[in-house]
mmCIF file of C-alpha atoms in Angstrom:
data_model
loop_
_atom_site.group_PDB
_atom_site.id
_atom_site.type_symbol
_atom_site.label_atom_id
_atom_site.label_comp_id
_atom_site.label_asym_id
_atom_site.label_seq_id
_atom_site.Cartn_x
_atom_site.Cartn_y
_atom_site.Cartn_z
ATOM 1 C CA MET A 1160 -35.555 11.108 2.876
ATOM 2 C CA THR A 1161 -36.985 8.290 0.848
ATOM 3 C CA VAL A 1162 -37.408 4.806 2.241
ATOM 4 C CA ALA A 1163 -34.660 3.401 -0.044
ATOM 5 C CA ILE A 1164 -32.115 6.046 1.215
ATOM 6 C CA ARG A 1165 -33.076 5.316 4.842
ATOM 7 C CA ILE A 1166 -32.622 1.578 4.323
ATOM 8 C CA ALA A 1167 -29.256 2.120 2.617
ATOM 9 C CA LEU A 1168 -28.098 4.458 5.419
ATOM 10 C CA ALA A 1169 -29.205 2.053 8.082
ATOM 11 C CA THR A 1170 -27.404 -0.844 6.297
ATOM 12 C CA LEU A 1171 -24.223 1.264 6.118
ATOM 13 C CA ILE A 1172 -24.370 2.190 9.802
ATOM 14 C CA MET A 1173 -25.041 -1.441 10.848
ATOM 15 C CA GLY A 1174 -22.219 -2.639 8.648
ATOM 16 C CA ALA A 1175 -19.774 -0.081 10.236
ATOM 17 C CA ALA A 1176 -20.871 -1.110 13.690
ATOM 18 C CA MET A 1177 -19.909 -4.715 12.961
ATOM 19 C CA VAL A 1178 -16.386 -3.875 11.760
ATOM 20 C CA PRO A 1179 -13.712 -4.761 14.432
ATOM 21 C CA PRO A 1180 -12.472 -1.718 16.380
ATOM 22 C CA THR A 1181 -8.862 -2.283 15.217
ATOM 23 C CA VAL A 1182 -9.859 -0.977 11.817
ATOM 24 C CA PHE A 1183 -10.514 2.417 13.413
ATOM 25 C CA SER A 1184 -7.302 2.504 15.460
ATOM 26 C CA ALA A 1185 -4.149 4.321 14.406
ATOM 27 C CA ASP A 1186 -3.127 3.414 10.885
ATOM 28 C CA ALA A 1187 -0.237 0.903 11.025
ATOM 29 C CA GLY A 1188 1.448 2.842 8.173
ATOM 30 C CA THR A 1189 1.490 6.145 10.171
ATOM 31 C CA SER A 1190 2.186 5.185 13.762
ATOM 32 C CA PRO A 1191 4.952 3.004 15.354
ATOM 33 C CA VAL A 1192 2.470 1.838 18.003
ATOM 34 C CA GLY A 1193 2.383 -1.922 17.815
ATOM 35 C CA VAL A 1194 4.602 -4.951 18.127
ATOM 36 C CA TRP A 1195 8.042 -5.121 16.585
ATOM 37 C CA LYS A 1196 10.686 -7.818 16.114
ATOM 38 C CA THR A 1197 14.251 -6.560 16.671
ATOM 39 C CA PHE A 1198 17.396 -8.105 15.152
ATOM 40 C CA ASP A 1199 21.036 -8.192 16.097
ATOM 41 C CA GLU A 1200 22.763 -5.793 13.620
ATOM 42 C CA LYS A 1201 25.853 -7.952 13.409
ATOM 43 C CA THR A 1202 24.401 -11.421 12.951
ATOM 44 C CA GLY A 1203 20.964 -10.578 11.589
ATOM 45 C CA LYS A 1204 19.368 -13.046 14.066
ATOM 46 C CA GLU A 1205 16.130 -12.171 15.777
ATOM 47 C CA LYS A 1206 16.824 -10.651 19.216
ATOM 48 C CA ALA A 1207 13.602 -9.612 20.883
ATOM 49 C CA VAL A 1208 9.946 -8.488 20.461
ATOM 50 C CA VAL A 1209 9.118 -4.952 21.619
ATOM 51 C CA ARG A 1210 5.671 -3.541 22.119
ATOM 52 C CA ILE A 1211 5.553 0.157 21.496
ATOM 53 C CA TYR A 1212 2.641 1.965 23.168
ATOM 54 C CA GLU A 1213 1.470 5.543 23.728
ATOM 55 C CA SER A 1214 1.117 7.148 27.170
ATOM 56 C CA ASN A 1215 0.271 10.793 27.674
ATOM 57 C CA GLY A 1216 1.133 11.648 24.004
ATOM 58 C CA ARG A 1217 4.595 10.019 24.193
ATOM 59 C CA LEU A 1218 5.781 6.595 22.955
ATOM 60 C CA PHE A 1219 7.349 3.924 25.084
ATOM 61 C CA GLY A 1220 8.539 0.493 24.272
ATOM 62 C CA LYS A 1221 8.906 -2.644 26.402
ATOM 63 C CA ILE A 1222 10.454 -6.047 25.753
ATOM 64 C CA VAL A 1223 7.663 -8.616 25.641
ATOM 65 C CA GLN A 1224 9.803 -11.525 24.359
ATOM 66 C CA SER A 1225 13.501 -12.260 24.116
ATOM 67 C CA PHE A 1226 15.108 -14.957 21.990
ATOM 68 C CA LYS A 1227 18.216 -15.110 24.208
ATOM 69 C CA PRO A 1228 18.397 -18.373 26.195
ATOM 70 C CA GLY A 1229 17.365 -17.958 29.802
ATOM 71 C CA SER A 1230 15.605 -14.640 29.110
ATOM 72 C CA GLN A 1231 12.649 -15.555 31.276
ATOM 73 C CA THR A 1232 14.821 -15.228 34.440
ATOM 74 C CA ARG A 1233 17.308 -12.596 33.295
ATOM 75 C CA VAL A 1234 17.446 -9.211 34.854
ATOM 76 C CA CYS A 1235 19.165 -6.037 33.723
ATOM 77 C CA VAL A 1236 22.320 -6.266 35.832
ATOM 78 C CA PRO A 1237 24.307 -3.603 33.897
ATOM 79 C CA CYS A 1238 21.433 -1.003 34.136
ATOM 80 C CA THR A 1239 22.350 1.973 36.283
ATOM 81 C CA ASP A 1240 18.914 3.664 36.768
ATOM 82 C CA GLU A 1241 15.667 2.459 38.228
ATOM 83 C CA ARG A 1242 15.707 -0.412 35.719
ATOM 84 C CA LYS A 1243 18.683 -2.021 37.490
ATOM 85 C CA ASP A 1244 17.950 -5.652 38.335
ATOM 86 C CA GLN A 1245 14.544 -5.468 36.794
ATOM 87 C CA PRO A 1246 13.403 -8.441 34.670
ATOM 88 C CA ILE A 1247 14.306 -8.221 30.981
ATOM 89 C CA ILE A 1248 10.813 -9.366 29.978
ATOM 90 C CA GLY A 1249 8.585 -6.307 30.640
ATOM 91 C CA LEU A 1250 11.559 -3.902 30.734
ATOM 92 C CA VAL A 1251 10.837 -0.458 29.274
ATOM 93 C CA ILE A 1252 13.651 0.227 26.839
ATOM 94 C CA ILE A 1253 12.170 3.160 24.885
ATOM 95 C CA ARG A 1254 11.011 6.218 26.799
ATOM 96 C CA ASN A 1255 9.402 9.585 25.998
ATOM 97 C CA MET A 1256 9.516 9.585 22.240
ATOM 98 C CA LYS A 1257 7.411 12.355 20.757
ATOM 99 C CA GLN A 1258 6.307 12.908 17.146
ATOM 100 C CA ASP A 1259 8.068 15.611 15.128
ATOM 101 C CA GLY A 1260 6.733 15.425 11.585
ATOM 102 C CA ASP A 1261 7.340 12.024 10.194
ATOM 103 C CA GLU A 1262 9.934 11.250 12.807
ATOM 104 C CA TYR A 1263 9.851 10.493 16.574
ATOM 105 C CA ASP A 1264 12.550 11.781 18.884
ATOM 106 C CA GLY A 1265 13.281 13.507 22.155
ATOM 107 C CA GLY A 1266 13.376 10.287 24.115
ATOM 108 C CA ASP A 1267 15.892 7.626 24.920
ATOM 109 C CA ILE A 1268 16.598 4.025 24.266
ATOM 110 C CA LEU A 1269 18.292 1.445 26.619
ATOM 111 C CA ASP A 1270 20.641 -1.252 25.514
ATOM 112 C CA PRO A 1271 19.888 -3.946 28.219
ATOM 113 C CA GLU A 1272 23.042 -5.854 27.308
ATOM 114 C CA THR A 1273 25.320 -2.976 28.339
ATOM 115 C CA GLY A 1274 23.081 -0.791 30.455
ATOM 116 C CA SER A 1275 23.918 2.130 28.165
ATOM 117 C CA ILE A 1276 21.203 4.775 27.533
ATOM 118 C CA TYR A 1277 21.197 6.660 24.258
ATOM 119 C CA ARG A 1278 19.248 9.511 22.879
ATOM 120 C CA SER A 1279 17.006 8.125 20.202
ATOM 121 C CA LYS A 1280 15.047 8.884 17.076
ATOM 122 C CA MET A 1281 12.944 6.653 14.868
ATOM 123 C CA HIS A 1282 10.826 6.715 11.776
ATOM 124 C CA LEU A 1283 8.646 4.365 9.738
ATOM 125 C CA GLU A 1284 9.647 2.897 6.405
ATOM 126 C CA GLU A 1285 8.113 0.693 3.738
ATOM 127 C CA ASN A 1286 4.498 1.714 4.455
ATOM 128 C CA GLY A 1287 4.859 1.180 8.209
ATOM 129 C CA THR A 1288 6.176 -2.351 8.017
ATOM 130 C CA ARG A 1289 9.658 -1.337 9.140
ATOM 131 C CA LEU A 1290 10.828 0.960 11.936
ATOM 132 C CA ARG A 1291 14.238 2.547 11.674
ATOM 133 C CA VAL A 1292 15.502 3.075 15.308
ATOM 134 C CA ARG A 1293 18.675 5.096 15.902
ATOM 135 C CA GLY A 1294 20.451 5.469 19.238
ATOM 136 C CA TYR A 1295 23.177 8.046 19.589
ATOM 137 C CA ILE A 1296 25.267 10.090 21.976
ATOM 138 C CA GLY A 1297 25.396 13.820 21.360
ATOM 139 C CA PHE A 1298 24.859 14.106 17.610
ATOM 140 C CA SER A 1299 22.714 11.717 15.559
ATOM 141 C CA LEU A 1300 25.783 11.059 13.358
ATOM 142 C CA LEU A 1301 27.498 9.396 16.306
ATOM 143 C CA GLY A 1302 25.405 6.319 16.828
ATOM 144 C CA ARG A 1303 23.954 3.142 15.359
ATOM 145 C CA SER A 1304 20.725 2.167 13.717
ATOM 146 C CA GLN A 1305 18.538 -0.888 13.598
ATOM 147 C CA THR A 1306 15.627 -1.840 11.461
ATOM 148 C CA TRP A 1307 12.765 -3.505 13.265
ATOM 149 C CA GLU A 1308 9.920 -5.474 11.551
ATOM 150 C CA ARG A 1309 6.287 -4.993 12.472
ATOM 151 C CA GLN A 1310 4.523 -8.133 13.730
ATOM 152 C CA THR A 1311 0.882 -8.723 13.101
#
């Protein structure tokens, strides 16, 4: 190897080492892992911020911020499982989603307003800037969808 090639290679390696690690993390356009703002499907107003994370190859999502007044002290009164009376902030509302091609499914989603738990599926849209989340009972046709916006 010539000296010029060695210098160029060393410069390239040093430059790569100085790039922040987030550049090497999962591509925001291909993974729902990250922070998402949710909206009320009837009013269009912002509702909450949910952080989706991966654990043991499955996706989970927890509420990290709520725009509902008094949310800092609210608990999930209508919940009927282990989340009953747990604080809304920090509440895991998405559980056990697994990737199936371009979609994620096989898990469930909790509506903390009603305590209802629905089967769920989700997929990314618009180059990963939007997440289409569907909750349903039985068949996917019997449910409702929301579009969440990725936060940076």
